[in-house]
Coordinates of C-alpha atoms in Angstrom, one line a residue:
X1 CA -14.8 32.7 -5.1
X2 CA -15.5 31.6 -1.5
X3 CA -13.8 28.9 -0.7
X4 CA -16.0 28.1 2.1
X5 CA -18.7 28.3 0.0
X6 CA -17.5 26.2 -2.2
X7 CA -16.8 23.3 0.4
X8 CA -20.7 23.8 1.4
X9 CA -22.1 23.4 -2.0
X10 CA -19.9 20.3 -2.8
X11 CA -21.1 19.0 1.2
X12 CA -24.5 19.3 0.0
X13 CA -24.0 16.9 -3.4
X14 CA -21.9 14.6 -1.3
X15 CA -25.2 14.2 1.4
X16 CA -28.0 15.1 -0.3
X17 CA -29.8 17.1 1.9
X18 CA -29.5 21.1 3.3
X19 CA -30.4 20.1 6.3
X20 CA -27.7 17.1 6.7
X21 CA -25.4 20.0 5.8
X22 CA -26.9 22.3 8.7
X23 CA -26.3 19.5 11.1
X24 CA -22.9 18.8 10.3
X25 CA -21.8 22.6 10.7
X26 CA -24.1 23.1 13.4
X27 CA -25.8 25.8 11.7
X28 CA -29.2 26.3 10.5
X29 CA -31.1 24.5 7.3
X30 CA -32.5 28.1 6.8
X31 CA -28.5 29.5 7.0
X32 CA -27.3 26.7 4.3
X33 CA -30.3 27.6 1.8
X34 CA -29.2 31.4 2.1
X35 CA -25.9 30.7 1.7
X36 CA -26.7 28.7 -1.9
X37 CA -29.2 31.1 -3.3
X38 CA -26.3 33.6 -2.8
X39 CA -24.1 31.1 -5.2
X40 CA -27.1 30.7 -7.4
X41 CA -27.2 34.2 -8.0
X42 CA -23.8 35.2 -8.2
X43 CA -23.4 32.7 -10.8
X44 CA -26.8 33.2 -12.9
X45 CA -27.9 29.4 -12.5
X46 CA -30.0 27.1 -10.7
X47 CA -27.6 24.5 -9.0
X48 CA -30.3 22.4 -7.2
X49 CA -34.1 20.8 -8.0
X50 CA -35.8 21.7 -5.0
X51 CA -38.8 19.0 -4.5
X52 CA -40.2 18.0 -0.9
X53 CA -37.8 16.0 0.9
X54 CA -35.6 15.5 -2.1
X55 CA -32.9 17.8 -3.4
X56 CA -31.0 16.7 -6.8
X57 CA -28.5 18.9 -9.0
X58 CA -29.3 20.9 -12.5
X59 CA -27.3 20.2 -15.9
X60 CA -26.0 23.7 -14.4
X61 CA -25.2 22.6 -10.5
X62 CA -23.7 19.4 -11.9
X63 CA -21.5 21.3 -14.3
X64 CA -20.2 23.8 -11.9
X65 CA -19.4 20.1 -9.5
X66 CA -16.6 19.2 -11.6
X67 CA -15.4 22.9 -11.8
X68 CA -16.2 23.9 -7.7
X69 CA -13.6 20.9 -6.8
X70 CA -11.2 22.0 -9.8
X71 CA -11.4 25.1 -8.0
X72 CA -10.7 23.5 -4.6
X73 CA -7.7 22.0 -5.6
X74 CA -6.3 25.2 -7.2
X75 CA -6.8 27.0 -4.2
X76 CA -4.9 24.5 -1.8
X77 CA -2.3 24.2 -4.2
X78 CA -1.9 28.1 -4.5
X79 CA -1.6 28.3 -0.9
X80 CA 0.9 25.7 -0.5
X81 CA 2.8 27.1 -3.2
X82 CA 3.0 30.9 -1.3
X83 CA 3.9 28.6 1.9
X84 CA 6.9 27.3 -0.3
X85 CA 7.9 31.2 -1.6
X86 CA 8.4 31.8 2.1
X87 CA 10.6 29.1 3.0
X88 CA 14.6 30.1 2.9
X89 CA 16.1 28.1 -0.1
X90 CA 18.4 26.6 2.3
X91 CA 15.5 24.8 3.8
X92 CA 14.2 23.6 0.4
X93 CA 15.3 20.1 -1.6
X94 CA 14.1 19.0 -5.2
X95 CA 14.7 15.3 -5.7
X96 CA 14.1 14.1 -9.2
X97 CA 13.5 10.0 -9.6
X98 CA 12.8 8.2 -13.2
X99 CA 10.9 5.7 -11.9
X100 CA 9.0 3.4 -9.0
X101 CA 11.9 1.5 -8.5
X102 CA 14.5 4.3 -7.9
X103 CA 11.5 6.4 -6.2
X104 CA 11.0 2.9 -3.2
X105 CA 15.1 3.7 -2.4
X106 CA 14.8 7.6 -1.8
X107 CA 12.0 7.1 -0.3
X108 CA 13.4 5.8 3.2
X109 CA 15.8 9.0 3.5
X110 CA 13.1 11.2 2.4
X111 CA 11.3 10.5 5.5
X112 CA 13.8 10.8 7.5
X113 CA 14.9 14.6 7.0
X114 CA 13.6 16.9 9.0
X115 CA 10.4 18.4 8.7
X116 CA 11.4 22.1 8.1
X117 CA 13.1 20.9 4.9
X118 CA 10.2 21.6 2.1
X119 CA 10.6 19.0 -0.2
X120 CA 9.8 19.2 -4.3
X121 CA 9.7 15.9 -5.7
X122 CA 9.5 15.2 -9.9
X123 CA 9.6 12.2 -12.1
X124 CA 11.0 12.5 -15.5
X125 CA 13.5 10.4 -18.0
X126 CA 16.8 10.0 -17.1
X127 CA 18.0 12.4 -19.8
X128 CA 16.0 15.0 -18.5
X129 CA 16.8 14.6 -14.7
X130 CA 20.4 15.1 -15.7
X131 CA 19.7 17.9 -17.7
X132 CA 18.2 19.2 -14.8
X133 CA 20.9 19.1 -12.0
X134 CA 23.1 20.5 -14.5
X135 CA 20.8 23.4 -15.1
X136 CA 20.0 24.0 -11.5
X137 CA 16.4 23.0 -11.8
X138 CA 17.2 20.3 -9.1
X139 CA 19.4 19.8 -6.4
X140 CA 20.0 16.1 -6.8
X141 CA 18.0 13.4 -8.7
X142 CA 18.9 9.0 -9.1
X143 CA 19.7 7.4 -12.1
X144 CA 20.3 4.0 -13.4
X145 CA 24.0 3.6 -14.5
X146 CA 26.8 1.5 -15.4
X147 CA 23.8 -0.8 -17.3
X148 CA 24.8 -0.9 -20.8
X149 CA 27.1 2.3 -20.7
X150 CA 28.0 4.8 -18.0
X151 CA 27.7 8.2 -17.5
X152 CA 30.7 10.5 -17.8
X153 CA 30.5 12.3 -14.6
X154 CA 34.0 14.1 -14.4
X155 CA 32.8 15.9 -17.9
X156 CA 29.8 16.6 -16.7
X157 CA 31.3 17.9 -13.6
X158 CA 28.6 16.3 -11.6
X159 CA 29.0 14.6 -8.4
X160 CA 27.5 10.7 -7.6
X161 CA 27.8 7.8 -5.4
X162 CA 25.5 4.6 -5.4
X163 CA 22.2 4.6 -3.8
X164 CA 21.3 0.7 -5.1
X165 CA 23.4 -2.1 -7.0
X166 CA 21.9 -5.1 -8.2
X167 CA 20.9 -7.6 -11.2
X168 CA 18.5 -6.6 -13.9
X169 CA 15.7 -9.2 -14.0
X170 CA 12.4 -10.4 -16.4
X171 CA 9.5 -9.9 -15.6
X172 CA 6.9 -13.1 -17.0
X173 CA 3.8 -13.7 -16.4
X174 CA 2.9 -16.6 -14.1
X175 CA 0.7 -18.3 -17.1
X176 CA 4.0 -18.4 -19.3
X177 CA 5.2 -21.9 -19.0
X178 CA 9.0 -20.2 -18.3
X179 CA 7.5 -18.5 -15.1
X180 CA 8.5 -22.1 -13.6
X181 CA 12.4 -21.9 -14.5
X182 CA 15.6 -21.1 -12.9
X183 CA 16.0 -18.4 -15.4
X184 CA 14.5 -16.4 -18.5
X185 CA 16.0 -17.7 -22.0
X186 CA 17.0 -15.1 -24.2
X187 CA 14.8 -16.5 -27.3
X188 CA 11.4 -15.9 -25.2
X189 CA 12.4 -11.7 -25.3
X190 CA 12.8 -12.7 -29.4
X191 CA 9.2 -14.1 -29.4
X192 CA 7.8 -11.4 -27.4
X193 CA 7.9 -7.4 -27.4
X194 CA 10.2 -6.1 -24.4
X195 CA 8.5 -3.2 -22.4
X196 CA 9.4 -0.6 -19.8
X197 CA 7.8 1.9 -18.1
X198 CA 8.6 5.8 -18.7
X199 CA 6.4 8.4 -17.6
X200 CA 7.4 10.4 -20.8
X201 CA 9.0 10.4 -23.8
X202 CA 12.8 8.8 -23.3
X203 CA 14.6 6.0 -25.0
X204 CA 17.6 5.6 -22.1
X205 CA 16.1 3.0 -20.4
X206 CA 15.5 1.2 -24.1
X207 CA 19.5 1.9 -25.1
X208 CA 20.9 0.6 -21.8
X209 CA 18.9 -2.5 -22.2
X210 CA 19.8 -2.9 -25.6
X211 CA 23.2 -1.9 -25.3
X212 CA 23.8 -4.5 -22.0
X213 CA 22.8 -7.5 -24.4
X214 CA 24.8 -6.9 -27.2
X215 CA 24.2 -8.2 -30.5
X216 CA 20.7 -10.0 -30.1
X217 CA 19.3 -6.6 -29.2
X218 CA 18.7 -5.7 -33.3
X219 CA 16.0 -8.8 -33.2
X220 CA 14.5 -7.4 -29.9
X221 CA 11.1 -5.1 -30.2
X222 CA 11.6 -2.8 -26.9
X223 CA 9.3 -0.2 -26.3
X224 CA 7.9 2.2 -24.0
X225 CA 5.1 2.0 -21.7
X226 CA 3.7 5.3 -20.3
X227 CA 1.6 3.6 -17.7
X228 CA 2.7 1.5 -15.0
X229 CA 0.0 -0.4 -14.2
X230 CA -0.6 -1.1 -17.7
X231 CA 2.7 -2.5 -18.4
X232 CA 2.3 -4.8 -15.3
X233 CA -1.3 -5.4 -16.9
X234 CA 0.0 -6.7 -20.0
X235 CA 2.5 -8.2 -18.5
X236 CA 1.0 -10.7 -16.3
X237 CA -1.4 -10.9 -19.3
X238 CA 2.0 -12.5 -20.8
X239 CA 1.2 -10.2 -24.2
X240 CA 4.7 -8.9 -23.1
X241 CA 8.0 -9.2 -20.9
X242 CA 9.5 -6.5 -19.3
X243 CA 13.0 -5.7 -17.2
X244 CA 12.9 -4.4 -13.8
X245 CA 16.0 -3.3 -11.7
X246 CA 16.4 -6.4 -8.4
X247 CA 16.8 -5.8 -4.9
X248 CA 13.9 -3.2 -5.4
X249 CA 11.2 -4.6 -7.7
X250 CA 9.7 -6.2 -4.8
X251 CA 8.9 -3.2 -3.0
X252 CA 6.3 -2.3 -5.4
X253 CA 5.3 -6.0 -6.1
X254 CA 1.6 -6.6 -6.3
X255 CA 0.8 -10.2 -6.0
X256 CA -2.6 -9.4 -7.8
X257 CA -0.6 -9.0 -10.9
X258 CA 0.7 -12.7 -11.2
X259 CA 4.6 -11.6 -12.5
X260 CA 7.2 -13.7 -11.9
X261 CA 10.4 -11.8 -11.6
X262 CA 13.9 -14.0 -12.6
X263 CA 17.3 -13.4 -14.0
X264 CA 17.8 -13.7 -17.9
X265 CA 19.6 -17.0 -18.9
X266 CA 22.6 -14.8 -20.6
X267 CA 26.2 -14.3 -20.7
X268 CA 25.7 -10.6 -21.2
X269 CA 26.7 -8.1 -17.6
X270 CA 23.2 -7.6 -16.2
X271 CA 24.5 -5.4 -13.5
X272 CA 23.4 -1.8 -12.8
X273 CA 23.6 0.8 -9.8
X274 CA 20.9 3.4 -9.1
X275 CA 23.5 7.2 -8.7
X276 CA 22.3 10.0 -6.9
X277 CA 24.1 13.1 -9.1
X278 CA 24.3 16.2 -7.5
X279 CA 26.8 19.7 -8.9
X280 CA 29.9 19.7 -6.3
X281 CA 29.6 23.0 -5.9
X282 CA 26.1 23.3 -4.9
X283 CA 25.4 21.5 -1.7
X284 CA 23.4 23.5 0.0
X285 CA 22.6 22.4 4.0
X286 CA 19.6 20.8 3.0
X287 CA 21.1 18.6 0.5
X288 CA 24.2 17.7 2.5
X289 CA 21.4 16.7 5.1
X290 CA 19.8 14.0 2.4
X291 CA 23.6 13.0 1.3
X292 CA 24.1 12.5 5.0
X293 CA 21.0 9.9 5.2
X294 CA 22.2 7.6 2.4
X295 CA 25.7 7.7 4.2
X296 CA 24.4 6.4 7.3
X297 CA 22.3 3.6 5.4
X298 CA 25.3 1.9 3.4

């Protein structure tokens, strides 16, 4: 279907008027009513109530509004898509990231590659972004490591180095009376349940948590929350308590959500490093470009 035609007929809903529409384009009311009755009858339907003065949409035209800007988004991202196909794979760079956090620290180097470097970005567990720089799906993605357990990279013949270290904190909302302390005691994660964010189905985050506090992690309730803002919802509703990596929570911190963010009160290592992992033997120009950005930032 015309995509210009489908811009006009979504115009028209957005103004209300054919003759708002004619103005706008500099063309006349008589050429925007053509140009609709040529929709109308392609598709069969009556898209508008014509009355004097006043223009509103049919069961029919409203229908076909939700579907016209479904439409409208295909096409743009069919075009871009083609654009990609023609781009030389040495100027293209998938980056995979699990999570906000991890996503704030590529996010400086990322704008600073050069603009004919076609970038794919995806956001995925950490099990899955390592199964897919092993598989060649992408060039390079950042996980959190050496939290709980650490990655064998020499078996899995991947390359790394450290985008991020610092301390694992709480998250509690400012209404809990512990939002006031030094530190987060280890019996408020028994009385509450433990939460962090995953876009899909993955329990790394949930063993690395569990596994960096030991034995008092088989009276913890950790579970996963597929919805960032609705873990920092229920959070600052202090239903819950959640972990979030230091040094980068801040970036996304939204004062609006009334979270405190402190260190647990624990004797347990609450250390962790955000890798980039890449295969050694396939750094392609575009990727030793990015590698090259996070060299010059440490």
């Amino acid at each position: 279907m015309d995509e210009e035609l489908l811009k006009l007929f979504i115009e028209i809903t957005q103004l209300g008027s054919f003759q708002k529409v004619a103005e706008k384009n500099f063309i006349s009311q008589r050429a925007v009513s053509k140009r609709i009755k040529l929709l109308e009858e392609t598709l069969q339907v009556t898209l508008f109530s014509r009355e004097s003065n006043k223009i509103t949409l049919t069961p029919a035209g409203d229908h076909f509004l939700h579907r016209a800007k479904q439409m409208l988004t295909m096409i743009h991202t069919t075009n871009y898509e083609l654009r990609q196909l023609n781009v030389s794979a040495n100027q293209q760079l998938s980056v995979g990231y699990f999570s906000p956090f991890d996503g704030a620290v590529i996010k400086k180097a990322l704008f600073q590659l050069p603009t004919d470097i076609a970038v794919t970005i995806k956001e995925s567990g950490v099990e899955h972004l390592v199964s897919d720089v092993l598989m060649g799906e992408l060039d390079c993605a950042v996980i959190l490591d050496n939290y709980g357990y650490h990655y064998d990279y020499q078996q899995l013949q991947l390359a790394h180095f450290p985008v991020h270290a610092g301390t694992m904190l709480m998250g509690v909302s400012n209404r809990n009376p512990y939002a006031g302390a030094k530190k987060i005691p280890e019996r408020l994660l028994q009385e509450k349940p433990v939460v962090y964010y995953s876009n899909e189905e993955s329990t790394y985050l949930k063993r690395a948590f569990e596994s960096s506090l030991g034995t008092i992690s088989s009276e913890l309730n950790v579970v996963r929350q597929a919805s960032f803002e609705q873990m920092q919802m229920l959070v600052g509703l202090d239903q819950v308590t959640a972990f979030y990596p230091g040094g980068v929570v801040e970036t996304v911190q939204n004062p609006a959500e009334a979270i405190t963010y402190l260190p647990l009160e624990t004797k347990a290592d609450q250390h962790f490093t955000f890798e980039l992992i890449y295969k050694k033997q396939a750094i392609k120009p575009s990727l030793q470009t990015f590698i090259d950005l996070f060299s010059t930032q440490r």
